Each structure stands twice: as structure tokens, then as C-alpha cells.
CSV table of C-alpha atoms in Angstrom, one decimal:
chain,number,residue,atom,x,y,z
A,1,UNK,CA,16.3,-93.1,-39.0
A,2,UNK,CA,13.6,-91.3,-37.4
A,3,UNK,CA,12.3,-87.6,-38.3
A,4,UNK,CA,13.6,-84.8,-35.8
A,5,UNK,CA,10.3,-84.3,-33.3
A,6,UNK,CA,8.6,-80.9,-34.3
A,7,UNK,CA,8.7,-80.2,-30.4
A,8,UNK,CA,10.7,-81.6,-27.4
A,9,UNK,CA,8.5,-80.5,-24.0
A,10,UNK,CA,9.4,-81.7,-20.4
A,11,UNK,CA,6.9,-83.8,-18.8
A,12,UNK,CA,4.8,-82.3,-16.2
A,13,UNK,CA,2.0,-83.0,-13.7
A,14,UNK,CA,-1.2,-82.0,-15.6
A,15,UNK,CA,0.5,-83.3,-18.8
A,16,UNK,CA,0.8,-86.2,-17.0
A,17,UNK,CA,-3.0,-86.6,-15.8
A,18,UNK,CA,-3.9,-85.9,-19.5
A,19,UNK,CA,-3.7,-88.1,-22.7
A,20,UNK,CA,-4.8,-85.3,-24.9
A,21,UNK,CA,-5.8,-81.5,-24.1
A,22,UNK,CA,-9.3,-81.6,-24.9
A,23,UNK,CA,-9.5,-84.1,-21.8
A,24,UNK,CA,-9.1,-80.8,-19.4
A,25,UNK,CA,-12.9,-80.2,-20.2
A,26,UNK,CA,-14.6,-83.8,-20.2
A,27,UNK,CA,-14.8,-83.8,-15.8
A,28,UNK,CA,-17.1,-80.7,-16.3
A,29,UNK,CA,-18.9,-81.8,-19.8
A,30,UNK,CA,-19.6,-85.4,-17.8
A,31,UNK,CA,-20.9,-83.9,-14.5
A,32,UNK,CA,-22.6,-81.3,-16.0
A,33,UNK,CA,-23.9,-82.5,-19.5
A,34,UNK,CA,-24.4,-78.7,-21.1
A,35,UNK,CA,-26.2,-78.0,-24.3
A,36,UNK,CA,-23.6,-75.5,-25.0
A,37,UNK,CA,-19.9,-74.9,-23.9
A,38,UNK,CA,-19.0,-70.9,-24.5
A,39,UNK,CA,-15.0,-70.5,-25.0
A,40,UNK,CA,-14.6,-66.4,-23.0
A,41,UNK,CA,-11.4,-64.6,-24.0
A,42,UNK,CA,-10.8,-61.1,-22.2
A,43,UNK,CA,-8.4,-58.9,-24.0
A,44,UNK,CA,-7.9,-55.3,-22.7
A,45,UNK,CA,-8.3,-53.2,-25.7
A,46,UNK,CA,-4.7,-51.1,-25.5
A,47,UNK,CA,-3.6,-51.2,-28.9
A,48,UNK,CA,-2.0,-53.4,-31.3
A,49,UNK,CA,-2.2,-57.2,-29.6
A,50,UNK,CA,1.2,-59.1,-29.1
A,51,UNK,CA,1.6,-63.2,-30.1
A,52,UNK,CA,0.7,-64.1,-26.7
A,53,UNK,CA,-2.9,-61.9,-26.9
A,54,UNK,CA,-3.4,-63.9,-30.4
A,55,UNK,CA,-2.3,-67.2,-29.3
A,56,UNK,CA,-4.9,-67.3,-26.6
A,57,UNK,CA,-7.2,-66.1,-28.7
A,58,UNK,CA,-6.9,-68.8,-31.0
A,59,UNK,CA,-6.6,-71.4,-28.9
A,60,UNK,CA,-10.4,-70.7,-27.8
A,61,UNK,CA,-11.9,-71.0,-31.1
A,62,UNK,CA,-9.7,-74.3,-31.6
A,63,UNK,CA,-11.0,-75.6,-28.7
A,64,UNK,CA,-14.6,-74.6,-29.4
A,65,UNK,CA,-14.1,-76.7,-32.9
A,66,UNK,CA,-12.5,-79.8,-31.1
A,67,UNK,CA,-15.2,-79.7,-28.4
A,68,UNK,CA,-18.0,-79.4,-30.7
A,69,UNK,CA,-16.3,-82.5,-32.4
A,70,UNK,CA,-15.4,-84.5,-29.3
A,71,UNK,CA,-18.4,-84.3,-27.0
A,72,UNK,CA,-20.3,-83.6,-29.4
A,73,UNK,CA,-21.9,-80.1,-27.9
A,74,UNK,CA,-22.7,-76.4,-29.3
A,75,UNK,CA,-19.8,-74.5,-28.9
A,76,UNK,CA,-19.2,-70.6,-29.1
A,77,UNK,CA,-16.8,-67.8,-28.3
A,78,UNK,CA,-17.5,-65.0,-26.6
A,79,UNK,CA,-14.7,-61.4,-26.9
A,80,UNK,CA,-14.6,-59.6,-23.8
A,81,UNK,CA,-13.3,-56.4,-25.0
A,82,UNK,CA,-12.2,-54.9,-21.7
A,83,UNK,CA,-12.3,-51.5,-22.4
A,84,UNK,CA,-11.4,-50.6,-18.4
A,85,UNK,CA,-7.7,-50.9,-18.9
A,86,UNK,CA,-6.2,-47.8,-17.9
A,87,UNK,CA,-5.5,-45.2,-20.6
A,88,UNK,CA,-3.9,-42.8,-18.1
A,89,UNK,CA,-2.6,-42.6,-15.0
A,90,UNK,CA,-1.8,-39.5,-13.0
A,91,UNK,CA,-1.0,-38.4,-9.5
A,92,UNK,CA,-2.9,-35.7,-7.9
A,93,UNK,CA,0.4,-33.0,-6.4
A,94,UNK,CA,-1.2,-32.4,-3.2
A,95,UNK,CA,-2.5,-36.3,-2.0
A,96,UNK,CA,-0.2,-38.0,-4.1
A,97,UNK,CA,-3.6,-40.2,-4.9
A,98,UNK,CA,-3.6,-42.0,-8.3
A,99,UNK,CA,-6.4,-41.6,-10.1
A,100,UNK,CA,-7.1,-43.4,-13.7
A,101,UNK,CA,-9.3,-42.8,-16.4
A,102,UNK,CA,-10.0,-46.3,-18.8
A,103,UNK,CA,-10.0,-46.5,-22.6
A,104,UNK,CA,-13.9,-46.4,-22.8
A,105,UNK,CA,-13.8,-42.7,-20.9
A,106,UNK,CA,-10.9,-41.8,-22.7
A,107,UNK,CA,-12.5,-42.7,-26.0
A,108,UNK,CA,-15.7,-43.0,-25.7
A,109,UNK,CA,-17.8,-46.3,-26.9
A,110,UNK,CA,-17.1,-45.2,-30.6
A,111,UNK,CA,-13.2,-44.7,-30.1
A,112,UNK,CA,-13.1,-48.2,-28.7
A,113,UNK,CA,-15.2,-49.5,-31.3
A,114,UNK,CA,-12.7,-48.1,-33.6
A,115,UNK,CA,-10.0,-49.7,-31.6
A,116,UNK,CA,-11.9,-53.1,-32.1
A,117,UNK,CA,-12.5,-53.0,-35.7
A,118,UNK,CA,-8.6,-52.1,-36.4
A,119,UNK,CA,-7.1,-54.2,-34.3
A,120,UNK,CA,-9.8,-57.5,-33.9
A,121,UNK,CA,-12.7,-57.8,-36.1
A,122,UNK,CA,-10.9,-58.7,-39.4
A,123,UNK,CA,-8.5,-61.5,-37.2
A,124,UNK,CA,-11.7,-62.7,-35.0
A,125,UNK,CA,-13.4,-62.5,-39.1
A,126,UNK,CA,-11.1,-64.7,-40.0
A,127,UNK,CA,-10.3,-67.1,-37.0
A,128,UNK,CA,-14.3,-67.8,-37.0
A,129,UNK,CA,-14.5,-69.0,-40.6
A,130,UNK,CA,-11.4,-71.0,-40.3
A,131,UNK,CA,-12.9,-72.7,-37.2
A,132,UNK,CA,-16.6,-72.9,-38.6
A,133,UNK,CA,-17.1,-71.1,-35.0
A,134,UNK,CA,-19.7,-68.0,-33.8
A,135,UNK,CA,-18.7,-65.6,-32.0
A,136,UNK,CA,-20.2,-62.5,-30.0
A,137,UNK,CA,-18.0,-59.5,-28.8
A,138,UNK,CA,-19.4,-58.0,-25.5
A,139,UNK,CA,-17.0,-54.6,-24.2
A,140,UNK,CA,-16.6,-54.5,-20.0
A,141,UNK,CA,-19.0,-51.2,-20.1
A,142,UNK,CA,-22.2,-53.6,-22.2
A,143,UNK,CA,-21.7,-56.6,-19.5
A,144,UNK,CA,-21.9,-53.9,-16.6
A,145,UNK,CA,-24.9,-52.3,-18.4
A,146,UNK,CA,-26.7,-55.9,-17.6
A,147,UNK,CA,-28.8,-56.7,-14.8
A,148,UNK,CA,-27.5,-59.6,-14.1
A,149,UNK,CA,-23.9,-57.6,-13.9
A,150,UNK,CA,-25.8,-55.8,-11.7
A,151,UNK,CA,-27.3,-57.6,-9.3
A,152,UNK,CA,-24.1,-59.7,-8.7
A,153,UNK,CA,-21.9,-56.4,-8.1
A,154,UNK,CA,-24.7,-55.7,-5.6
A,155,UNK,CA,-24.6,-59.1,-3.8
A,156,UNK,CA,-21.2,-59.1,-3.5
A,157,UNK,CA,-20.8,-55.8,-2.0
A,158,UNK,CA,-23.4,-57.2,0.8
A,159,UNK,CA,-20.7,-59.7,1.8
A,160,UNK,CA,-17.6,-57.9,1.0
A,161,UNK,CA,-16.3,-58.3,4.5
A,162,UNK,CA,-16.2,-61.2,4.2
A,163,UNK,CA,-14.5,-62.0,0.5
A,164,UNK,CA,-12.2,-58.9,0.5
A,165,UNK,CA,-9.2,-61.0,1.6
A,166,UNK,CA,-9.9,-63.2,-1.5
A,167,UNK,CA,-9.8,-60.7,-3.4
A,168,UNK,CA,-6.9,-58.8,-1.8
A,169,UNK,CA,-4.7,-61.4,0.1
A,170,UNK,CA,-2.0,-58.3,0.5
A,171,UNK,CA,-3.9,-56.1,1.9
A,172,UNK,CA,-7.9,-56.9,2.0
A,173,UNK,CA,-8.7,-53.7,0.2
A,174,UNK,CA,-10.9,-54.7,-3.0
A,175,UNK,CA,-10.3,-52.3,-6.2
A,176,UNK,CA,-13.8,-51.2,-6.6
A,177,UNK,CA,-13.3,-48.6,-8.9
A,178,UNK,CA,-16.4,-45.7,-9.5
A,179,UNK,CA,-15.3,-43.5,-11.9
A,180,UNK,CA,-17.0,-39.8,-11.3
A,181,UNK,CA,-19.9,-39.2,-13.6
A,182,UNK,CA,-18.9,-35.9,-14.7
A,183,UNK,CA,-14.9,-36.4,-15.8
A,184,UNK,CA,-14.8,-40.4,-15.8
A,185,UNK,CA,-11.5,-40.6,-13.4
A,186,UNK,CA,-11.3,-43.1,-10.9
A,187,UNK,CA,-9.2,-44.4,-8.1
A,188,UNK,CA,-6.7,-46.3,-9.2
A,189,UNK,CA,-6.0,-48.5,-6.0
A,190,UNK,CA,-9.2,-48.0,-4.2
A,191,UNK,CA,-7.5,-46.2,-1.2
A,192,UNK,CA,-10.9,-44.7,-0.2
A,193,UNK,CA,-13.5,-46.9,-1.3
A,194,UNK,CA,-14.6,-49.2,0.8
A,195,UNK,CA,-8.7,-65.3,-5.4
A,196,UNK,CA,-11.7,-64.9,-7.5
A,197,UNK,CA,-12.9,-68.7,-6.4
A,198,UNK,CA,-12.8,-68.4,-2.7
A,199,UNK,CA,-14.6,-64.8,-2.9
A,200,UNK,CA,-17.3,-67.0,-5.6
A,201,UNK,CA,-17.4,-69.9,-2.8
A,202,UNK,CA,-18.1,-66.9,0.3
A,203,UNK,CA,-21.0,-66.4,-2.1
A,204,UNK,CA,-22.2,-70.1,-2.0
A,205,UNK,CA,-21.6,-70.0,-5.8
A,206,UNK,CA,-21.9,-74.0,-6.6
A,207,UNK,CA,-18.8,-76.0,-7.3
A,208,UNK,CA,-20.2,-77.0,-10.7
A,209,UNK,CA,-20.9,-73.5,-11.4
A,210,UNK,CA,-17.4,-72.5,-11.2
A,211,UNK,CA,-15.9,-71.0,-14.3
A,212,UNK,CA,-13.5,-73.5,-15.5
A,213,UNK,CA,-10.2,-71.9,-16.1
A,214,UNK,CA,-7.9,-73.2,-19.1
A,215,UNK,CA,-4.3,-71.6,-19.1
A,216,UNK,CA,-2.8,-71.5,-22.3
A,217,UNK,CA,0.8,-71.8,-23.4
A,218,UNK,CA,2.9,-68.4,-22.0
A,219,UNK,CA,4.7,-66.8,-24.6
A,220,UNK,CA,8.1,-65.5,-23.0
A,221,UNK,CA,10.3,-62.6,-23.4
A,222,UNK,CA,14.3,-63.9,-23.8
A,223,UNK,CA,14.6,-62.8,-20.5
A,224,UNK,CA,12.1,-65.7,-18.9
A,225,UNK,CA,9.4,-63.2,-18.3
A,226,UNK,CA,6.0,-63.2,-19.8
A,227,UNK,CA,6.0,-61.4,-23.4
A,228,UNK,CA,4.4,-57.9,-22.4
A,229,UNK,CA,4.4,-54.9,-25.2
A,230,UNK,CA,4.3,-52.4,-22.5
A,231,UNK,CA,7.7,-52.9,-21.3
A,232,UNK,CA,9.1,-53.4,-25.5
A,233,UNK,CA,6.9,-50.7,-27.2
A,234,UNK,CA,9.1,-47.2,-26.7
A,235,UNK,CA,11.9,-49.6,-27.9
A,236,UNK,CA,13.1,-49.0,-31.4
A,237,UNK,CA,13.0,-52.0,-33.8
A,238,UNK,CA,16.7,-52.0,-33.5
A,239,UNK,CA,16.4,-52.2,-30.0
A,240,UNK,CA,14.6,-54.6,-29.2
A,241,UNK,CA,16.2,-57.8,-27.8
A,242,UNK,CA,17.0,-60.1,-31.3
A,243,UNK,CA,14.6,-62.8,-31.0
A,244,UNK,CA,11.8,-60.4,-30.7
A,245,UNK,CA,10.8,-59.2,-34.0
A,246,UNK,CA,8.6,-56.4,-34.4
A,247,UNK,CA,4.9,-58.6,-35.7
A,248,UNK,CA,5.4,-59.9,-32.1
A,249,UNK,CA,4.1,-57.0,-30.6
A,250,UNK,CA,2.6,-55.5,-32.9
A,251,UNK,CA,1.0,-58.8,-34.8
A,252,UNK,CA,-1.0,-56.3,-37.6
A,253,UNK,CA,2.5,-56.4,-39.2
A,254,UNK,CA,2.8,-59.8,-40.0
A,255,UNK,CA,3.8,-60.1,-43.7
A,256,UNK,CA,1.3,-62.1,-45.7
A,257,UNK,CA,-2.3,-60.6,-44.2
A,258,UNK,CA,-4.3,-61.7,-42.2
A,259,UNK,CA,-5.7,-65.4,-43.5
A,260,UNK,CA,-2.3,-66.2,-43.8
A,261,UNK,CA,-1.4,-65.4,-40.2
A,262,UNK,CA,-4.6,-67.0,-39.0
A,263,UNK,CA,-3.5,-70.2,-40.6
A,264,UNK,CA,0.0,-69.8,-39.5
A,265,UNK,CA,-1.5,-69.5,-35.5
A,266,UNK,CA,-4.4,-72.3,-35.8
A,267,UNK,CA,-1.4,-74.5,-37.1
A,268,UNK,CA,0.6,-73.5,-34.5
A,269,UNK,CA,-2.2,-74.5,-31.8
A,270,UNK,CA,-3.3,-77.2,-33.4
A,271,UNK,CA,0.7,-79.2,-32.7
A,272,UNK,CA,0.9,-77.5,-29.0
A,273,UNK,CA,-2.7,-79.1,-28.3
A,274,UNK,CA,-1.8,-82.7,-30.1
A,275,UNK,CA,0.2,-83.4,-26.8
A,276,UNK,CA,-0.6,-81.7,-23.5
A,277,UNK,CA,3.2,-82.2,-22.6
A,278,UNK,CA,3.5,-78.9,-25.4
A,279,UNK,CA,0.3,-77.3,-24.1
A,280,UNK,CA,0.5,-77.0,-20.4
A,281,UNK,CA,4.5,-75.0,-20.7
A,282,UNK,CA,5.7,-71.6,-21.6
A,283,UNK,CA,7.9,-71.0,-24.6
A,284,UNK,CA,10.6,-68.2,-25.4
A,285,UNK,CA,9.2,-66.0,-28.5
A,286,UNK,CA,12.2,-67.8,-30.5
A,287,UNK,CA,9.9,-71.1,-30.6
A,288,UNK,CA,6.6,-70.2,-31.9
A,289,UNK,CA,8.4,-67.7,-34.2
A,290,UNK,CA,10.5,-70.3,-35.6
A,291,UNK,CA,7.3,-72.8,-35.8
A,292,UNK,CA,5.0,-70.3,-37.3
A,293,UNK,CA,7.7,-69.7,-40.0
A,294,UNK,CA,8.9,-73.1,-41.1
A,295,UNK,CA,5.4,-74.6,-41.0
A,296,UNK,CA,5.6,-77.1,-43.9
A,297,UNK,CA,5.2,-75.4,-47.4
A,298,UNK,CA,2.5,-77.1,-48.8
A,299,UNK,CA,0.3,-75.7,-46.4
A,300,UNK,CA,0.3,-72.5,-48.1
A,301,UNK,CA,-0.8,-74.1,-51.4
A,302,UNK,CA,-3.5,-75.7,-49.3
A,303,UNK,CA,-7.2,-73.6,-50.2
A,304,UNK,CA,-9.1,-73.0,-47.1
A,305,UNK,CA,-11.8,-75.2,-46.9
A,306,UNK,CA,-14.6,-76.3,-44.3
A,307,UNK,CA,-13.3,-79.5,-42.5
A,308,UNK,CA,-14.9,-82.4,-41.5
A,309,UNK,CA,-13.7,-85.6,-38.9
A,310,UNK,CA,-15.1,-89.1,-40.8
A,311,UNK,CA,-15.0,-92.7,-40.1
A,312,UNK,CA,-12.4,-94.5,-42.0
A,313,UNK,CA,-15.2,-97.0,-43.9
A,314,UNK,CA,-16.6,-93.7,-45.4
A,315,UNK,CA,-13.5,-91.6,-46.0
A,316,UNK,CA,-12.9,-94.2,-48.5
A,317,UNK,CA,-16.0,-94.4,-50.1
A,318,UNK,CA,-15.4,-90.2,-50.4
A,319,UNK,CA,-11.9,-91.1,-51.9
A,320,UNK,CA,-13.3,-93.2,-54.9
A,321,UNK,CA,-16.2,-91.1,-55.4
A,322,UNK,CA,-18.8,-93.5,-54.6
A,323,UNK,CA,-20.3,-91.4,-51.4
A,324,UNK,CA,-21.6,-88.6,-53.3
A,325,UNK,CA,-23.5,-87.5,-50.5
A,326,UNK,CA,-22.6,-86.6,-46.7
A,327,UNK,CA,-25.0,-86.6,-43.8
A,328,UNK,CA,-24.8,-84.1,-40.5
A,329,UNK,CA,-26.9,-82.9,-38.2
A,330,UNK,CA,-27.4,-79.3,-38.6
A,331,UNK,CA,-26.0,-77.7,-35.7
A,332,UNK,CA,-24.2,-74.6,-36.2
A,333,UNK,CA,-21.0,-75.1,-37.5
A,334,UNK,CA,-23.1,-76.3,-40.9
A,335,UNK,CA,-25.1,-73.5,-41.0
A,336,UNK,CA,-22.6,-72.0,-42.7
A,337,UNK,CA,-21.8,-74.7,-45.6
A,338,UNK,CA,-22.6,-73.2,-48.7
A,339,UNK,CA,-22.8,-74.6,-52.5
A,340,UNK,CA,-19.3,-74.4,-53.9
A,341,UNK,CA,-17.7,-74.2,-50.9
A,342,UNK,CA,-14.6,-76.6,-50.5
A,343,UNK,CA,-14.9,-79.5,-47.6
A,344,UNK,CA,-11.9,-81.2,-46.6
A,345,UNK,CA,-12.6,-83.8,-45.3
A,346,UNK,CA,-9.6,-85.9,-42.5
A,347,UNK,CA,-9.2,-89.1,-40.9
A,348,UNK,CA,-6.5,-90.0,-39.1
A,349,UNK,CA,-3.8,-88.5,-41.3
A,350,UNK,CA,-5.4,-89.1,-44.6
A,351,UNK,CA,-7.6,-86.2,-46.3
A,352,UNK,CA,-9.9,-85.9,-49.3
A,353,UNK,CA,-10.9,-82.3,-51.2
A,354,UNK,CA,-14.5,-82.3,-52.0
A,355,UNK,CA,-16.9,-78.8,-53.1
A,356,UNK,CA,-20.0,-78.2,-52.1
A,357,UNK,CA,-22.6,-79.2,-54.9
A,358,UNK,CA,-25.7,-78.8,-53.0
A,359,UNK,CA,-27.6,-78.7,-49.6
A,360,UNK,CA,-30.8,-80.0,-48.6
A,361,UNK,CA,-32.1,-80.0,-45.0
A,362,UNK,CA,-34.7,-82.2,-43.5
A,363,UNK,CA,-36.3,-82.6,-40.0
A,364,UNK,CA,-34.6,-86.2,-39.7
A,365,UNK,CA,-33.2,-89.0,-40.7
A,366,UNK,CA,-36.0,-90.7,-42.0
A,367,UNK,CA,-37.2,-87.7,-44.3
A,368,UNK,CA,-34.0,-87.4,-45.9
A,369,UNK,CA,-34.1,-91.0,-46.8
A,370,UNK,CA,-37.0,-90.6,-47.8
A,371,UNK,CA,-35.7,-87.7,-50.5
A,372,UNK,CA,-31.9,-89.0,-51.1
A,373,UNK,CA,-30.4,-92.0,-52.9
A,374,UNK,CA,-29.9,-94.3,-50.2
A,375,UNK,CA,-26.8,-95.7,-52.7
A,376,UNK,CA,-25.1,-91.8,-52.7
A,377,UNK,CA,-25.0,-91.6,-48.7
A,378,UNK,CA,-23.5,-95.4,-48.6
A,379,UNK,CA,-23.6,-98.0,-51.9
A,380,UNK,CA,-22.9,-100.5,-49.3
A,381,UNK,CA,-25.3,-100.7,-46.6
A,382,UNK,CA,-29.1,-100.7,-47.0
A,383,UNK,CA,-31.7,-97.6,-45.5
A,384,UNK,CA,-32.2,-99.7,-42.6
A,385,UNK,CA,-28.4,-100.5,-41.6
A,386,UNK,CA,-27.7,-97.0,-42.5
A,387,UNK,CA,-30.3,-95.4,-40.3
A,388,UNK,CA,-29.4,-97.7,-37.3
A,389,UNK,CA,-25.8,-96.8,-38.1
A,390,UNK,CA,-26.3,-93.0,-38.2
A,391,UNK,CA,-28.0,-93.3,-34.9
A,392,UNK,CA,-25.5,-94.9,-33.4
A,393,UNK,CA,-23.6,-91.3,-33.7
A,394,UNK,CA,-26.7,-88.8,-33.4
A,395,UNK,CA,-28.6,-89.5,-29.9
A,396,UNK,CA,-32.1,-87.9,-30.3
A,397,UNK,CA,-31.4,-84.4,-29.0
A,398,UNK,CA,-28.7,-84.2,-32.0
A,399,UNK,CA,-31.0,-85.2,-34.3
A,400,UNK,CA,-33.3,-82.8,-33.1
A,401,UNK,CA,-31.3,-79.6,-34.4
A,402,UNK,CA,-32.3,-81.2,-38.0
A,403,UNK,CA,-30.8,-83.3,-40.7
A,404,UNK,CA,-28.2,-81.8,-43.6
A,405,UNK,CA,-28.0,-83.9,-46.7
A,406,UNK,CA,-24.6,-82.6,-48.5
A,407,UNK,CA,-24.1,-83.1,-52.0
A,408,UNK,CA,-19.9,-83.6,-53.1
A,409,UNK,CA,-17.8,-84.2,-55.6
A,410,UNK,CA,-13.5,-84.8,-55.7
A,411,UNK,CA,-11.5,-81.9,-56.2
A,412,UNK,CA,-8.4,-82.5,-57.6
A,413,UNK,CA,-5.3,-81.2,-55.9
């Protein structure tokens, strides 16, 4: 008899289009070839994040590893830290006007640094080693500090006739907020000052430079709507409706730190993006509660280790410890090997434990064959068959970033 499926998902039309998740991108990858895909994630810095703020947030640095893998391409993450969501609101008595004043002129840039480092650094920390993926964190006030920012704000507002009902279907009144110099308040509806692609395409932005939008799985209150801690957070913890447990709003208070929830999420991911029938659909907090928490066992037993993708003919020359050595290109995700760190390395659903022994880099292929045993990179092929073979990965622009030779041995588990 067959296992229970992990997940049952209803089919739907973009699931349909799709036979895996990473596919979304390859359109854009193929038309556009890019040296480098950067993953953005905005998240308004209010506090503690929820599951659904964290889920989206892993799911870009999962993505950026599968790209990187896939195409094969650069990959990065970039944090907005929007520091303009509204720390207060008021209402002046005699206009009835509402005016706003954001977290970064509430705060200041070192309260919302603060905010950042409590709430983010240690979980982005983490997420990034997990993912052997960079990231950069950029706050709304630094982008707008650009002149690029700039320049665009200032084209825009040239044409703003003419996108503001883009921008504002309801009512064609853009929320161009200036906040005054002196106190930092600003209108909060734009009552007195004078969808995002159209207003882009008014501007004669290129099709191919369109952002490319990927919408992640919706985590979902028991009522049907989308999982928002504004609406839960005066609640008491008895209060709150029962399949919402407290870590899902305030996800700091996951028991078990924060590696552990990292692993927990990337897991998580990592089965909703195996079938894009799971990925592209919302689910109740109830699901990816119950899915974080009955995660097989042995996965907490596993060590965290760097991963690697391999061909099945050398997997099992790793397995029987007569590929002593491993080749990459030395791109940035091996930048960050180091001797005695742990490589897992997967194929299919097979896996081998290897550490680190040592690391040599060379400016290609042919000077690191002219350095390593050819028999410790393959004891079956010759430096010939292995250099056309290796080739027949790397194109020449690959190559280019440099050669890693990677010394391993079996680590028993």
C-alpha cells in the first residue's frame, strides 16, 4: 500500500503551465540571459514578523540556490527593510486630515537598525548559510537616498497625469507622501498633494525590464483571510483563534532557536516548491504548522552541511571513496567552503557526508590538472576525457570566475 502524500493540492492554471516552480523564471532567464538574478523581498519593519513574512522570505533565498543550480547564474538576495510603514496615525480635530509619521521618523535610522538586528539579522544570518546565498539589506530611506531613486521619482512625476489611474484605479489620486522636514509627519492619503506595470509601461519602461513578480504560497487566518498580526496582536494567547499559536505571529518564539526554525522553514519550502500544484495555493496556518512540526525526525540529527547537486557516475565514485577530490567553478556560493566544513553532497534521493579537507583554486581547468591527481578527481577517465567532460558543464564564462579543486573524505553518519 502506498504512503499517505505529505500534501494533497487542487490543480490549477499556472500549476498546470508548470512542471516544476523554478520553470516560472526560465521565459525571462532565456530572453534575457543575465549574469546575475537578484531575489528582492520587502518587509515593512513593524515588529516581530508572522509565518507568512518568514515564508516569503525563505522562499527567495531557496530560489536564489535552485536558480544558481538550474540555469546555472549568480544569484543574490536583496532585504528591503521598508522602514515607511506607518508608526502612527492621527487625525488632525479641526480638518479631520490624517497625517502619519513612519518607523524611520519615529525611530530614527538607529531605532530601525535596532528593529532589524532583533527581529532579522540573526534569521537572514542563518537563512544565508543554509542556502550558501549573499545577501545585502537596503532600508526604503537608503534606496531613496540614490540617484537613481531619484531621478525615477522625478520622471515619473513629469508624466503623472498620465499614470495616476494606474496607480490609483479608485480614485486617480497617487499617495505621494512628503513628510515635513521639521516634525517628519506626512499625509496619509495624499488628499492635497498633487497597477505599478501599466504606470512602468506609460513610462516606456521595456517589457523585458519588467520586474518579474513571483507570488508565494498565502498563509491564511482560520477565517480564509490572509494571516495579518495586526488584526491578532492585542489578542491574548488564550484568545486567539486555536489553530493560531502564538510563534505564528510572533516567529522569535519558536522553541528550538533559530537554525532550528530555519531548517524547519527551508524544509517546508523546499516540499511546497517540489510541485507547483503546492506552490501556487494558499494554506490555513493549521498546514504549515502541522508540516513544520512533524517534519521527519532524522532531520534534526542531520548536521548542517554545505550541499552540492552531482551526477549519478560521480556520486558513486564519492560513496566508495575513490573521488577524493571535487571540481567547481568558483562562483560565489564556494567562496564560502572552508576546510572542515561538512559537504553533503545529493542526487536524486541518494546522499553522501563528506568534510572539507582542503581547497585549492586555480585560474582553470587546465592549471588544476596540471596541480591535482587526475585519478582523485575521476580514477576512471583520463585528463583528456575529464576536461572535455567538465566542459561539457562549465561554458567559458563559468570557467572564467575560476576553478576550485576540493579535497574530501566520508563522514560517517
Amino acid at each position: 500500500m502506498s504512503a499517505t502524500p505529505l500534501l494533497i493540492s487542487p490543480n490549477s492554471v499556472l500549476a498546470n503551465a508548470l512542471l516544476r516552480s523554478i520553470d516560472m523564471l526560465r521565459p525571462r532567464v532565456r530572453a534575457m540571459r543575465p549574469r546575475r538574478i537578484e531575489f528582492v523581498v520587502g518587509t515593512q519593519i513593524n515588529g516581530a514578523p508572522h509565518l507568512g513574512t518568514n515564508l516569503v522570505q525563505t522562499t527567495a533565498f531557496l530560489l536564489a540556490k535552485i536558480a544558481r543550480r538550474e540555469f546555472p547564474v549568480e544569484t543574490s538576495v536583496r532585504f528591503g527593510a521598508l522602514d515607511n510603514a506607518p508608526y502612527d496615525v492621527i487625525l488632525d480635530p479641526e480638518t479631520h486630515h490624517a497625517y502619519q509619521a513612519t518607523y524611520f521618523h519615529a525611530l530614527g535610522k538607529t531605532g530601525v537598525d535596532e528593529l532589524i538586528s532583533r527581529y532579522y539579522r540573526a534569521f537572514f544570518d542563518s537563512l544565508s548559510e543554509a542556502t550558501a546565498t549573499d545577501y545585502t539589506l537596503e532600508t526604503y530611506t537608503d534606496q531613496q537616498t540614490s540617484p537613481a531613486f531619484r531621478a525615477e521619482f522625478l520622471r515619473s512625476l513629469e508624466r503623472l497625469d498620465e499614470i495616476r489611474w494606474w496607480m490609483a484605479p479608485s480614485h486617480g489620486v497617487v499617495h505621494t507622501r512628503l513628510p515635513c522636514p521639521g516634525c517628519g509627519w506626512a499625509e496619509k492619503r495624499a488628499d492635497r498633494t498633487g497597477l505599478v506595470d501599466g504606470a512602468l509601461g506609460v513610462l516606456d519602461t521595456p517589457g523585458a525590464r519588467m520586474p518579474l513578480r513571483i507570488f508565494t504560497p498565502q498563509v491564511l487566518a482560520p477565517t480564509g483571510a490572509k494571516l495579518s498580526k495586526s488584526l491578532l496582536r492585542d489578542r491574548s494567547a488564550d484568545a486567539l483563534p486555536a489553530d493560531v499559536e502564538p510563534w505564528m505571529l510572533d516567529t522569535t518564539r519558536w522553541e528550538g532557536g533559530t537554525d532550528h526554525y530555519v531548517d524547519a522553514l527551508l524544509w517546508l519550502v523546499g516540499e511546497l516548491l517540489t510541485d507547483p500544484k503546492h506552490f501556487f495555493r494558499s494554506f490555513t496556518v493549521k498546514e504549515p504548522g502541522r508540516l513544520m512540526n512533524d517534519r521527519p525526525a532524522d532531520l534534526d540529527q542531520r548536521p548542517r552541511a554545505h550541499e552540492m547537486g552531482i551526477y549519478k557516475r560521480y556520486f558513486d565514485l564519492i560513496a566508495s571513496g575513490e573521488k577524493t577530490t571535487e571540481i567547481r567553478v568558483n562562483d560565489s556560493s564556494r567562496q564560502r567552503l572552508k576546510e572542515g566544513d561538512l559537504l553533503r553532497f545529493k542526487c536524486r534521493d541518494e546522499e553522501v557526508l563528506t568534510r572539507i579537507t582542503r581547497i585549492a583554486r586555480y585560474r582553470d581547468f587546465d592549471e588544476m590538472f596540471d596541480h591535482e591527481p587526475v585519478s582523485s578527481v575521476n580514477p576512471t577517465a583520463s585528463r583528456e576525457d575529464q576536461l572535455r567532460n567538465v566542459r561539457e558543464i562549465y561554458p567559458p564564462e563559468r570557467e572564467a570566475l575560476g576553478v576550485m579543486a576540493i579535497g574530501i573524505e566520508l563522514v560517517e553518519t
